[in-house]
């Protein structure tokens, strides 16, 4: 495991642990593979969440380009009991975040953007 991947795993876990309302998080490569997951997720649940995030990213990206927009930035799905938020990282990978009902989605979205910037720097360096 490279140092960049280890650092990325630490960033994802720290984000999930310290961001109010966030329960789990994954980073998914542009080809849909799990890159990193918060410590709170087991491997099976992390792989499943990565597949869901990859599918949502693909649908959103297709909708954006088909209708004249410049790509996907953030998708938020409100579910009974919580939220799934998906954001882009500049290298083409994406971040999927599960957050609790009643969380400040603006704060979670902001923290996701900060994490995406840090992750983009880390991933493009390696």
PDB file of N, CA and C in Angstrom, residues 1-103:
ATOM      1  N   UNK A   1       0.847  -1.177   0.000  1.00  0.00           N
ATOM      2  CA  UNK A   1       0.000   0.000   0.000  1.00  0.00           C
ATOM      3  C   UNK A   1       0.892   1.240   0.000  1.00  0.00           C
ATOM      4  N   UNK A   2       0.609   2.165  -0.921  1.00  0.00           N
ATOM      5  CA  UNK A   2       1.435   3.358  -1.015  1.00  0.00           C
ATOM      6  C   UNK A   2       1.130   4.320   0.128  1.00  0.00           C
ATOM      7  N   UNK A   3       2.063   5.216   0.354  1.00  0.00           N
ATOM      8  CA  UNK A   3       1.874   6.215   1.397  1.00  0.00           C
ATOM      9  C   UNK A   3       0.674   7.101   1.087  1.00  0.00           C
ATOM     10  N   UNK A   4       0.475   7.450  -0.192  1.00  0.00           N
ATOM     11  CA  UNK A   4      -0.666   8.292  -0.576  1.00  0.00           C
ATOM     12  C   UNK A   4      -1.983   7.598  -0.254  1.00  0.00           C
ATOM     13  N   UNK A   5      -2.074   6.307  -0.548  1.00  0.00           N
ATOM     14  CA  UNK A   5      -3.303   5.559  -0.268  1.00  0.00           C
ATOM     15  C   UNK A   5      -3.530   5.459   1.238  1.00  0.00           C
ATOM     16  N   UNK A   6      -2.472   5.212   1.997  1.00  0.00           N
ATOM     17  CA  UNK A   6      -2.601   5.160   3.455  1.00  0.00           C
ATOM     18  C   UNK A   6      -3.055   6.512   4.006  1.00  0.00           C
ATOM     19  N   UNK A   7      -2.457   7.582   3.505  1.00  0.00           N
ATOM     20  CA  UNK A   7      -2.844   8.924   3.941  1.00  0.00           C
ATOM     21  C   UNK A   7      -4.290   9.217   3.582  1.00  0.00           C
ATOM     22  N   UNK A   8      -4.702   8.765   2.402  1.00  0.00           N
ATOM     23  CA  UNK A   8      -6.072   8.978   1.957  1.00  0.00           C
ATOM     24  C   UNK A   8      -7.048   8.230   2.855  1.00  0.00           C
ATOM     25  N   UNK A   9      -6.716   7.001   3.207  1.00  0.00           N
ATOM     26  CA  UNK A   9      -7.550   6.230   4.126  1.00  0.00           C
ATOM     27  C   UNK A   9      -7.681   6.922   5.466  1.00  0.00           C
ATOM     28  N   UNK A  10      -6.590   7.497   5.936  1.00  0.00           N
ATOM     29  CA  UNK A  10      -6.624   8.225   7.201  1.00  0.00           C
ATOM     30  C   UNK A  10      -7.511   9.458   7.078  1.00  0.00           C
ATOM     31  N   UNK A  11      -7.406  10.192   5.964  1.00  0.00           N
ATOM     32  CA  UNK A  11      -8.235  11.385   5.756  1.00  0.00           C
ATOM     33  C   UNK A  11      -9.725  11.046   5.776  1.00  0.00           C
ATOM     34  N   UNK A  12     -10.103   9.956   5.103  1.00  0.00           N
ATOM     35  CA  UNK A  12     -11.512   9.541   5.040  1.00  0.00           C
ATOM     36  C   UNK A  12     -12.014   9.185   6.440  1.00  0.00           C
ATOM     37  N   UNK A  13     -11.235   8.404   7.167  1.00  0.00           N
ATOM     38  CA  UNK A  13     -11.638   8.011   8.524  1.00  0.00           C
ATOM     39  C   UNK A  13     -11.738   9.211   9.455  1.00  0.00           C
ATOM     40  N   UNK A  14     -10.786  10.108   9.355  1.00  0.00           N
ATOM     41  CA  UNK A  14     -10.787  11.306  10.202  1.00  0.00           C
ATOM     42  C   UNK A  14     -11.986  12.197   9.869  1.00  0.00           C
ATOM     43  N   UNK A  15     -12.292  12.324   8.585  1.00  0.00           N
ATOM     44  CA  UNK A  15     -13.462  13.099   8.156  1.00  0.00           C
ATOM     45  C   UNK A  15     -14.739  12.530   8.771  1.00  0.00           C
ATOM     46  N   UNK A  16     -14.919  11.215   8.675  1.00  0.00           N
ATOM     47  CA  UNK A  16     -16.127  10.573   9.214  1.00  0.00           C
ATOM     48  C   UNK A  16     -16.190  10.696  10.735  1.00  0.00           C
ATOM     49  N   UNK A  17     -15.043  10.631  11.373  1.00  0.00           N
ATOM     50  CA  UNK A  17     -15.001  10.682  12.834  1.00  0.00           C
ATOM     51  C   UNK A  17     -15.256  12.086  13.375  1.00  0.00           C
ATOM     52  N   UNK A  18     -14.793  13.112  12.657  1.00  0.00           N
ATOM     53  CA  UNK A  18     -14.830  14.470  13.210  1.00  0.00           C
ATOM     54  C   UNK A  18     -15.912  15.383  12.637  1.00  0.00           C
ATOM     55  N   UNK A  19     -16.551  15.000  11.553  1.00  0.00           N
ATOM     56  CA  UNK A  19     -17.580  15.859  10.951  1.00  0.00           C
ATOM     57  C   UNK A  19     -18.934  15.524  11.548  1.00  0.00           C
ATOM     58  N   UNK A  20     -19.535  16.500  12.202  1.00  0.00           N
ATOM     59  CA  UNK A  20     -20.837  16.319  12.850  1.00  0.00           C
ATOM     60  C   UNK A  20     -21.870  15.745  11.887  1.00  0.00           C
ATOM     61  N   UNK A  21     -22.494  14.647  12.282  1.00  0.00           N
ATOM     62  CA  UNK A  21     -23.563  14.046  11.501  1.00  0.00           C
ATOM     63  C   UNK A  21     -23.121  12.983  10.520  1.00  0.00           C
ATOM     64  N   UNK A  22     -21.840  12.942  10.174  1.00  0.00           N
ATOM     65  CA  UNK A  22     -21.352  11.942   9.218  1.00  0.00           C
ATOM     66  C   UNK A  22     -21.196  10.607   9.932  1.00  0.00           C
ATOM     67  N   UNK A  23     -21.753   9.560   9.325  1.00  0.00           N
ATOM     68  CA  UNK A  23     -21.645   8.229   9.916  1.00  0.00           C
ATOM     69  C   UNK A  23     -20.620   7.363   9.196  1.00  0.00           C
ATOM     70  N   UNK A  24     -20.556   7.478   7.869  1.00  0.00           N
ATOM     71  CA  UNK A  24     -19.626   6.667   7.077  1.00  0.00           C
ATOM     72  C   UNK A  24     -19.203   7.442   5.840  1.00  0.00           C
ATOM     73  N   UNK A  25     -18.053   7.072   5.283  1.00  0.00           N
ATOM     74  CA  UNK A  25     -17.582   7.715   4.060  1.00  0.00           C
ATOM     75  C   UNK A  25     -16.711   6.750   3.266  1.00  0.00           C
ATOM     76  N   UNK A  26     -16.767   6.884   1.940  1.00  0.00           N
ATOM     77  CA  UNK A  26     -15.906   6.107   1.049  1.00  0.00           C
ATOM     78  C   UNK A  26     -15.352   7.024  -0.033  1.00  0.00           C
ATOM     79  N   UNK A  27     -14.211   6.643  -0.556  1.00  0.00           N
ATOM     80  CA  UNK A  27     -13.658   7.263  -1.755  1.00  0.00           C
ATOM     81  C   UNK A  27     -13.647   6.189  -2.830  1.00  0.00           C
ATOM     82  N   UNK A  28     -14.077   6.572  -4.022  1.00  0.00           N
ATOM     83  CA  UNK A  28     -14.250   5.615  -5.113  1.00  0.00           C
ATOM     84  C   UNK A  28     -13.481   6.128  -6.328  1.00  0.00           C
ATOM     85  N   UNK A  29     -12.722   5.246  -6.971  1.00  0.00           N
ATOM     86  CA  UNK A  29     -11.946   5.636  -8.144  1.00  0.00           C
ATOM     87  C   UNK A  29     -12.868   5.913  -9.328  1.00  0.00           C
ATOM     88  N   UNK A  30     -12.317   6.531 -10.359  1.00  0.00           N
ATOM     89  CA  UNK A  30     -13.115   6.865 -11.538  1.00  0.00           C
ATOM     90  C   UNK A  30     -13.655   5.628 -12.243  1.00  0.00           C
ATOM     91  N   UNK A  31     -13.046   4.470 -12.010  1.00  0.00           N
ATOM     92  CA  UNK A  31     -13.562   3.229 -12.603  1.00  0.00           C
ATOM     93  C   UNK A  31     -14.426   2.429 -11.629  1.00  0.00           C
ATOM     94  N   UNK A  32     -14.813   3.039 -10.513  1.00  0.00           N
ATOM     95  CA  UNK A  32     -15.787   2.435  -9.613  1.00  0.00           C
ATOM     96  C   UNK A  32     -15.244   1.568  -8.497  1.00  0.00           C
ATOM     97  N   UNK A  33     -13.939   1.553  -8.315  1.00  0.00           N
ATOM     98  CA  UNK A  33     -13.348   0.700  -7.282  1.00  0.00           C
ATOM     99  C   UNK A  33     -13.166   1.461  -5.972  1.00  0.00           C
ATOM    100  N   UNK A  34     -13.374   0.760  -4.881  1.00  0.00           N
ATOM    101  CA  UNK A  34     -13.176   1.337  -3.557  1.00  0.00           C
ATOM    102  C   UNK A  34     -11.705   1.685  -3.368  1.00  0.00           C
ATOM    103  N   UNK A  35     -11.434   2.942  -3.015  1.00  0.00           N
ATOM    104  CA  UNK A  35     -10.063   3.385  -2.759  1.00  0.00           C
ATOM    105  C   UNK A  35      -9.779   3.478  -1.265  1.00  0.00           C
ATOM    106  N   UNK A  36     -10.771   3.928  -0.511  1.00  0.00           N
ATOM    107  CA  UNK A  36     -10.610   4.100   0.935  1.00  0.00           C
ATOM    108  C   UNK A  36     -11.992   4.164   1.566  1.00  0.00           C
ATOM    109  N   UNK A  37     -12.057   3.780   2.838  1.00  0.00           N
ATOM    110  CA  UNK A  37     -13.328   3.815   3.565  1.00  0.00           C
ATOM    111  C   UNK A  37     -13.065   4.198   5.009  1.00  0.00           C
ATOM    112  N   UNK A  38     -14.065   4.782   5.625  1.00  0.00           N
ATOM    113  CA  UNK A  38     -13.953   5.107   7.044  1.00  0.00           C
ATOM    114  C   UNK A  38     -13.848   3.817   7.848  1.00  0.00           C
ATOM    115  N   UNK A  39     -13.196   3.915   8.988  1.00  0.00           N
ATOM    116  CA  UNK A  39     -12.980   2.745   9.839  1.00  0.00           C
ATOM    117  C   UNK A  39     -14.281   2.094  10.285  1.00  0.00           C
ATOM    118  N   UNK A  40     -15.350   2.872  10.328  1.00  0.00           N
ATOM    119  CA  UNK A  40     -16.633   2.369  10.818  1.00  0.00           C
ATOM    120  C   UNK A  40     -17.298   1.379   9.866  1.00  0.00           C
ATOM    121  N   UNK A  41     -16.861   1.335   8.619  1.00  0.00           N
ATOM    122  CA  UNK A  41     -17.440   0.417   7.632  1.00  0.00           C
ATOM    123  C   UNK A  41     -16.615  -0.865   7.545  1.00  0.00           C
ATOM    124  N   UNK A  42     -17.268  -1.993   7.485  1.00  0.00           N
ATOM    125  CA  UNK A  42     -16.575  -3.235   7.158  1.00  0.00           C
ATOM    126  C   UNK A  42     -16.337  -3.282   5.657  1.00  0.00           C
ATOM    127  N   UNK A  43     -15.526  -4.213   5.212  1.00  0.00           N
ATOM    128  CA  UNK A  43     -15.175  -4.281   3.787  1.00  0.00           C
ATOM    129  C   UNK A  43     -16.398  -4.518   2.898  1.00  0.00           C
ATOM    130  N   UNK A  44     -17.295  -5.419   3.286  1.00  0.00           N
ATOM    131  CA  UNK A  44     -18.476  -5.703   2.462  1.00  0.00           C
ATOM    132  C   UNK A  44     -19.367  -4.475   2.320  1.00  0.00           C
ATOM    133  N   UNK A  45     -19.629  -3.789   3.419  1.00  0.00           N
ATOM    134  CA  UNK A  45     -20.471  -2.583   3.359  1.00  0.00           C
ATOM    135  C   UNK A  45     -19.767  -1.467   2.598  1.00  0.00           C
ATOM    136  N   UNK A  46     -18.461  -1.372   2.736  1.00  0.00           N
ATOM    137  CA  UNK A  46     -17.706  -0.351   2.008  1.00  0.00           C
ATOM    138  C   UNK A  46     -17.758  -0.613   0.506  1.00  0.00           C
ATOM    139  N   UNK A  47     -17.589  -1.875   0.101  1.00  0.00           N
ATOM    140  CA  UNK A  47     -17.678  -2.226  -1.321  1.00  0.00           C
ATOM    141  C   UNK A  47     -19.068  -1.932  -1.872  1.00  0.00           C
ATOM    142  N   UNK A  48     -20.096  -2.251  -1.093  1.00  0.00           N
ATOM    143  CA  UNK A  48     -21.471  -1.987  -1.530  1.00  0.00           C
ATOM    144  C   UNK A  48     -21.713  -0.487  -1.685  1.00  0.00           C
ATOM    145  N   UNK A  49     -21.290   0.294  -0.698  1.00  0.00           N
ATOM    146  CA  UNK A  49     -21.464   1.743  -0.778  1.00  0.00           C
ATOM    147  C   UNK A  49     -20.680   2.312  -1.959  1.00  0.00           C
ATOM    148  N   UNK A  50     -19.491   1.791  -2.210  1.00  0.00           N
ATOM    149  CA  UNK A  50     -18.693   2.246  -3.350  1.00  0.00           C
ATOM    150  C   UNK A  50     -19.424   1.987  -4.665  1.00  0.00           C
ATOM    151  N   UNK A  51     -20.068   0.833  -4.794  1.00  0.00           N
ATOM    152  CA  UNK A  51     -20.827   0.517  -6.010  1.00  0.00           C
ATOM    153  C   UNK A  51     -22.005   1.473  -6.179  1.00  0.00           C
ATOM    154  N   UNK A  52     -22.709   1.755  -5.095  1.00  0.00           N
ATOM    155  CA  UNK A  52     -23.836   2.695  -5.139  1.00  0.00           C
ATOM    156  C   UNK A  52     -23.341   4.083  -5.554  1.00  0.00           C
ATOM    157  N   UNK A  53     -22.274   4.544  -4.933  1.00  0.00           N
ATOM    158  CA  UNK A  53     -21.709   5.864  -5.225  1.00  0.00           C
ATOM    159  C   UNK A  53     -21.252   5.942  -6.679  1.00  0.00           C
ATOM    160  N   UNK A  54     -20.631   4.892  -7.176  1.00  0.00           N
ATOM    161  CA  UNK A  54     -20.185   4.861  -8.563  1.00  0.00           C
ATOM    162  C   UNK A  54     -21.368   4.975  -9.524  1.00  0.00           C
ATOM    163  N   UNK A  55     -22.434   4.247  -9.244  1.00  0.00           N
ATOM    164  CA  UNK A  55     -23.623   4.301 -10.093  1.00  0.00           C
ATOM    165  C   UNK A  55     -24.269   5.679 -10.089  1.00  0.00           C
ATOM    166  N   UNK A  56     -24.387   6.277  -8.915  1.00  0.00           N
ATOM    167  CA  UNK A  56     -24.973   7.618  -8.809  1.00  0.00           C
ATOM    168  C   UNK A  56     -24.115   8.630  -9.565  1.00  0.00           C
ATOM    169  N   UNK A  57     -22.807   8.515  -9.428  1.00  0.00           N
ATOM    170  CA  UNK A  57     -21.897   9.422 -10.123  1.00  0.00           C
ATOM    171  C   UNK A  57     -22.069   9.303 -11.630  1.00  0.00           C
ATOM    172  N   UNK A  58     -22.155   8.085 -12.117  1.00  0.00           N
ATOM    173  CA  UNK A  58     -22.328   7.851 -13.548  1.00  0.00           C
ATOM    174  C   UNK A  58     -23.633   8.462 -14.058  1.00  0.00           C
ATOM    175  N   UNK A  59     -24.722   8.233 -13.338  1.00  0.00           N
ATOM    176  CA  UNK A  59     -26.015   8.799 -13.733  1.00  0.00           C
ATOM    177  C   UNK A  59     -25.984  10.329 -13.725  1.00  0.00           C
ATOM    178  N   UNK A  60     -25.435  10.904 -12.675  1.00  0.00           N
ATOM    179  CA  UNK A  60     -25.393  12.362 -12.560  1.00  0.00           C
ATOM    180  C   UNK A  60     -24.501  12.981 -13.630  1.00  0.00           C
ATOM    181  N   UNK A  61     -23.365  12.355 -13.887  1.00  0.00           N
ATOM    182  CA  UNK A  61     -22.448  12.858 -14.912  1.00  0.00           C
ATOM    183  C   UNK A  61     -23.110  12.811 -16.282  1.00  0.00           C
ATOM    184  N   UNK A  62     -23.801  11.709 -16.575  1.00  0.00           N
ATOM    185  CA  UNK A  62     -24.496  11.564 -17.854  1.00  0.00           C
ATOM    186  C   UNK A  62     -25.599  12.607 -17.990  1.00  0.00           C
ATOM    187  N   UNK A  63     -26.376  12.807 -16.934  1.00  0.00           N
ATOM    188  CA  UNK A  63     -27.443  13.811 -16.968  1.00  0.00           C
ATOM    189  C   UNK A  63     -26.864  15.205 -17.203  1.00  0.00           C
ATOM    190  N   UNK A  64     -25.766  15.506 -16.543  1.00  0.00           N
ATOM    191  CA  UNK A  64     -25.143  16.823 -16.688  1.00  0.00           C
ATOM    192  C   UNK A  64     -24.692  17.066 -18.123  1.00  0.00           C
ATOM    193  N   UNK A  65     -23.960  16.131 -18.683  1.00  0.00           N
ATOM    194  CA  UNK A  65     -23.433  16.339 -20.034  1.00  0.00           C
ATOM    195  C   UNK A  65     -24.537  16.294 -21.089  1.00  0.00           C
ATOM    196  N   UNK A  66     -25.538  15.452 -20.899  1.00  0.00           N
ATOM    197  CA  UNK A  66     -26.640  15.358 -21.855  1.00  0.00           C
ATOM    198  C   UNK A  66     -27.440  16.659 -21.916  1.00  0.00           C
ATOM    199  N   UNK A  67     -27.534  17.340 -20.800  1.00  0.00           N
ATOM    200  CA  UNK A  67     -28.370  18.536 -20.743  1.00  0.00           C
ATOM    201  C   UNK A  67     -27.576  19.840 -20.722  1.00  0.00           C
ATOM    202  N   UNK A  68     -26.333  19.769 -21.193  1.00  0.00           N
ATOM    203  CA  UNK A  68     -25.550  20.976 -21.413  1.00  0.00           C
ATOM    204  C   UNK A  68     -24.857  21.571 -20.205  1.00  0.00           C
ATOM    205  N   UNK A  69     -24.776  20.809 -19.125  1.00  0.00           N
ATOM    206  CA  UNK A  69     -24.038  21.290 -17.958  1.00  0.00           C
ATOM    207  C   UNK A  69     -22.591  20.805 -18.049  1.00  0.00           C
ATOM    208  N   UNK A  70     -21.760  21.261 -17.149  1.00  0.00           N
ATOM    209  CA  UNK A  70     -20.323  20.974 -17.242  1.00  0.00           C
ATOM    210  C   UNK A  70     -19.856  19.882 -16.296  1.00  0.00           C
ATOM    211  N   UNK A  71     -20.726  18.993 -15.931  1.00  0.00           N
ATOM    212  CA  UNK A  71     -20.340  17.878 -15.081  1.00  0.00           C
ATOM    213  C   UNK A  71     -21.019  17.923 -13.729  1.00  0.00           C
ATOM    214  N   UNK A  72     -20.808  16.866 -12.988  1.00  0.00           N
ATOM    215  CA  UNK A  72     -21.408  16.724 -11.669  1.00  0.00           C
ATOM    216  C   UNK A  72     -20.507  17.357 -10.616  1.00  0.00           C
ATOM    217  N   UNK A  73     -21.113  18.004  -9.643  1.00  0.00           N
ATOM    218  CA  UNK A  73     -20.360  18.545  -8.512  1.00  0.00           C
ATOM    219  C   UNK A  73     -20.776  17.852  -7.219  1.00  0.00           C
ATOM    220  N   UNK A  74     -22.081  17.814  -6.953  1.00  0.00           N
ATOM    221  CA  UNK A  74     -22.587  17.206  -5.728  1.00  0.00           C
ATOM    222  C   UNK A  74     -23.987  16.662  -5.970  1.00  0.00           C
ATOM    223  N   UNK A  75     -24.241  15.465  -5.468  1.00  0.00           N
ATOM    224  CA  UNK A  75     -25.578  14.866  -5.493  1.00  0.00           C
ATOM    225  C   UNK A  75     -25.953  14.582  -4.050  1.00  0.00           C
ATOM    226  N   UNK A  76     -27.170  14.970  -3.680  1.00  0.00           N
ATOM    227  CA  UNK A  76     -27.642  14.688  -2.330  1.00  0.00           C
ATOM    228  C   UNK A  76     -28.965  13.947  -2.430  1.00  0.00           C
ATOM    229  N   UNK A  77     -29.033  12.804  -1.759  1.00  0.00           N
ATOM    230  CA  UNK A  77     -30.257  12.017  -1.705  1.00  0.00           C
ATOM    231  C   UNK A  77     -30.720  12.001  -0.256  1.00  0.00           C
ATOM    232  N   UNK A  78     -31.939  12.493  -0.052  1.00  0.00           N
ATOM    233  CA  UNK A  78     -32.507  12.456   1.291  1.00  0.00           C
ATOM    234  C   UNK A  78     -33.302  11.171   1.425  1.00  0.00           C
ATOM    235  N   UNK A  79     -32.945  10.367   2.398  1.00  0.00           N
ATOM    236  CA  UNK A  79     -33.608   9.095   2.657  1.00  0.00           C
ATOM    237  C   UNK A  79     -34.337   9.203   3.990  1.00  0.00           C
ATOM    238  N   UNK A  80     -35.207   8.266   4.255  1.00  0.00           N
ATOM    239  CA  UNK A  80     -35.838   8.217   5.573  1.00  0.00           C
ATOM    240  C   UNK A  80     -34.751   7.858   6.573  1.00  0.00           C
ATOM    241  N   UNK A  81     -34.403   8.772   7.434  1.00  0.00           N
ATOM    242  CA  UNK A  81     -33.390   8.508   8.449  1.00  0.00           C
ATOM    243  C   UNK A  81     -32.015   9.062   8.160  1.00  0.00           C
ATOM    244  N   UNK A  82     -31.808   9.681   6.998  1.00  0.00           N
ATOM    245  CA  UNK A  82     -30.487  10.227   6.730  1.00  0.00           C
ATOM    246  C   UNK A  82     -30.282  10.648   5.294  1.00  0.00           C
ATOM    247  N   UNK A  83     -29.031  10.886   4.948  1.00  0.00           N
ATOM    248  CA  UNK A  83     -28.665  11.403   3.633  1.00  0.00           C
ATOM    249  C   UNK A  83     -27.512  10.598   3.043  1.00  0.00           C
ATOM    250  N   UNK A  84     -27.497  10.520   1.719  1.00  0.00           N
ATOM    251  CA  UNK A  84     -26.333  10.055   0.976  1.00  0.00           C
ATOM    252  C   UNK A  84     -25.900  11.224   0.113  1.00  0.00           C
ATOM    253  N   UNK A  85     -24.653  11.636   0.276  1.00  0.00           N
ATOM    254  CA  UNK A  85     -24.108  12.742  -0.506  1.00  0.00           C
ATOM    255  C   UNK A  85     -22.904  12.241  -1.287  1.00  0.00           C
ATOM    256  N   UNK A  86     -22.852  12.627  -2.559  1.00  0.00           N
ATOM    257  CA  UNK A  86     -21.778  12.188  -3.447  1.00  0.00           C
ATOM    258  C   UNK A  86     -21.153  13.424  -4.081  1.00  0.00           C
ATOM    259  N   UNK A  87     -19.842  13.548  -3.960  1.00  0.00           N
ATOM    260  CA  UNK A  87     -19.132  14.686  -4.536  1.00  0.00           C
ATOM    261  C   UNK A  87     -17.932  14.242  -5.351  1.00  0.00           C
ATOM    262  N   UNK A  88     -17.524  15.087  -6.282  1.00  0.00           N
ATOM    263  CA  UNK A  88     -16.388  14.780  -7.156  1.00  0.00           C
ATOM    264  C   UNK A  88     -15.067  15.216  -6.528  1.00  0.00           C
ATOM    265  N   UNK A  89     -14.034  14.450  -6.832  1.00  0.00           N
ATOM    266  CA  UNK A  89     -12.656  14.806  -6.506  1.00  0.00           C
ATOM    267  C   UNK A  89     -11.995  15.107  -7.837  1.00  0.00           C
ATOM    268  N   UNK A  90     -11.092  16.059  -7.882  1.00  0.00           N
ATOM    269  CA  UNK A  90     -10.604  16.579  -9.163  1.00  0.00           C
ATOM    270  C   UNK A  90      -9.944  15.552 -10.082  1.00  0.00           C
ATOM    271  N   UNK A  91      -9.445  14.442  -9.577  1.00  0.00           N
ATOM    272  CA  UNK A  91      -8.806  13.444 -10.443  1.00  0.00           C
ATOM    273  C   UNK A  91      -9.826  12.520 -11.107  1.00  0.00           C
ATOM    274  N   UNK A  92     -11.126  12.764 -10.906  1.00  0.00           N
ATOM    275  CA  UNK A  92     -12.168  11.923 -11.493  1.00  0.00           C
ATOM    276  C   UNK A  92     -12.764  10.927 -10.523  1.00  0.00           C
ATOM    277  N   UNK A  93     -12.131  10.771  -9.376  1.00  0.00           N
ATOM    278  CA  UNK A  93     -12.703   9.891  -8.359  1.00  0.00           C
ATOM    279  C   UNK A  93     -13.801  10.655  -7.621  1.00  0.00           C
ATOM    280  N   UNK A  94     -14.467   9.988  -6.695  1.00  0.00           N
ATOM    281  CA  UNK A  94     -15.559  10.652  -5.980  1.00  0.00           C
ATOM    282  C   UNK A  94     -15.598  10.218  -4.522  1.00  0.00           C
ATOM    283  N   UNK A  95     -16.351  10.972  -3.777  1.00  0.00           N
ATOM    284  CA  UNK A  95     -16.489  10.784  -2.343  1.00  0.00           C
ATOM    285  C   UNK A  95     -17.955  10.524  -2.049  1.00  0.00           C
ATOM    286  N   UNK A  96     -18.241   9.457  -1.314  1.00  0.00           N
ATOM    287  CA  UNK A  96     -19.603   9.153  -0.897  1.00  0.00           C
ATOM    288  C   UNK A  96     -19.701   9.243   0.611  1.00  0.00           C
ATOM    289  N   UNK A  97     -20.723   9.937   1.091  1.00  0.00           N
ATOM    290  CA  UNK A  97     -20.860  10.188   2.525  1.00  0.00           C
ATOM    291  C   UNK A  97     -22.278   9.863   2.973  1.00  0.00           C
ATOM    292  N   UNK A  98     -22.385   9.088   4.041  1.00  0.00           N
ATOM    293  CA  UNK A  98     -23.667   8.848   4.695  1.00  0.00           C
ATOM    294  C   UNK A  98     -23.731   9.754   5.914  1.00  0.00           C
ATOM    295  N   UNK A  99     -24.852  10.460   6.048  1.00  0.00           N
ATOM    296  CA  UNK A  99     -25.008  11.393   7.163  1.00  0.00           C
ATOM    297  C   UNK A  99     -26.359  11.175   7.830  1.00  0.00           C
ATOM    298  N   UNK A 100     -26.403  11.459   9.101  1.00  0.00           N
ATOM    299  CA  UNK A 100     -27.594  11.232   9.910  1.00  0.00           C
ATOM    300  C   UNK A 100     -28.677  12.266   9.617  1.00  0.00           C
ATOM    301  N   UNK A 101     -29.902  11.841   9.829  1.00  0.00           N
ATOM    302  CA  UNK A 101     -31.040  12.750   9.744  1.00  0.00           C
ATOM    303  C   UNK A 101     -30.838  13.881  10.755  1.00  0.00           C
ATOM    304  N   UNK A 102     -31.180  15.081  10.368  1.00  0.00           N
ATOM    305  CA  UNK A 102     -31.037  16.214  11.268  1.00  0.00           C
ATOM    306  C   UNK A 102     -29.666  16.862  11.246  1.00  0.00           C
ATOM    307  N   UNK A 103     -28.745  16.314  10.465  1.00  0.00           N
ATOM    308  CA  UNK A 103     -27.417  16.926  10.386  1.00  0.00           C
ATOM    309  C   UNK A 103     -27.515  18.243   9.612  1.00  0.00           C
TER     310      UNK A 103
END
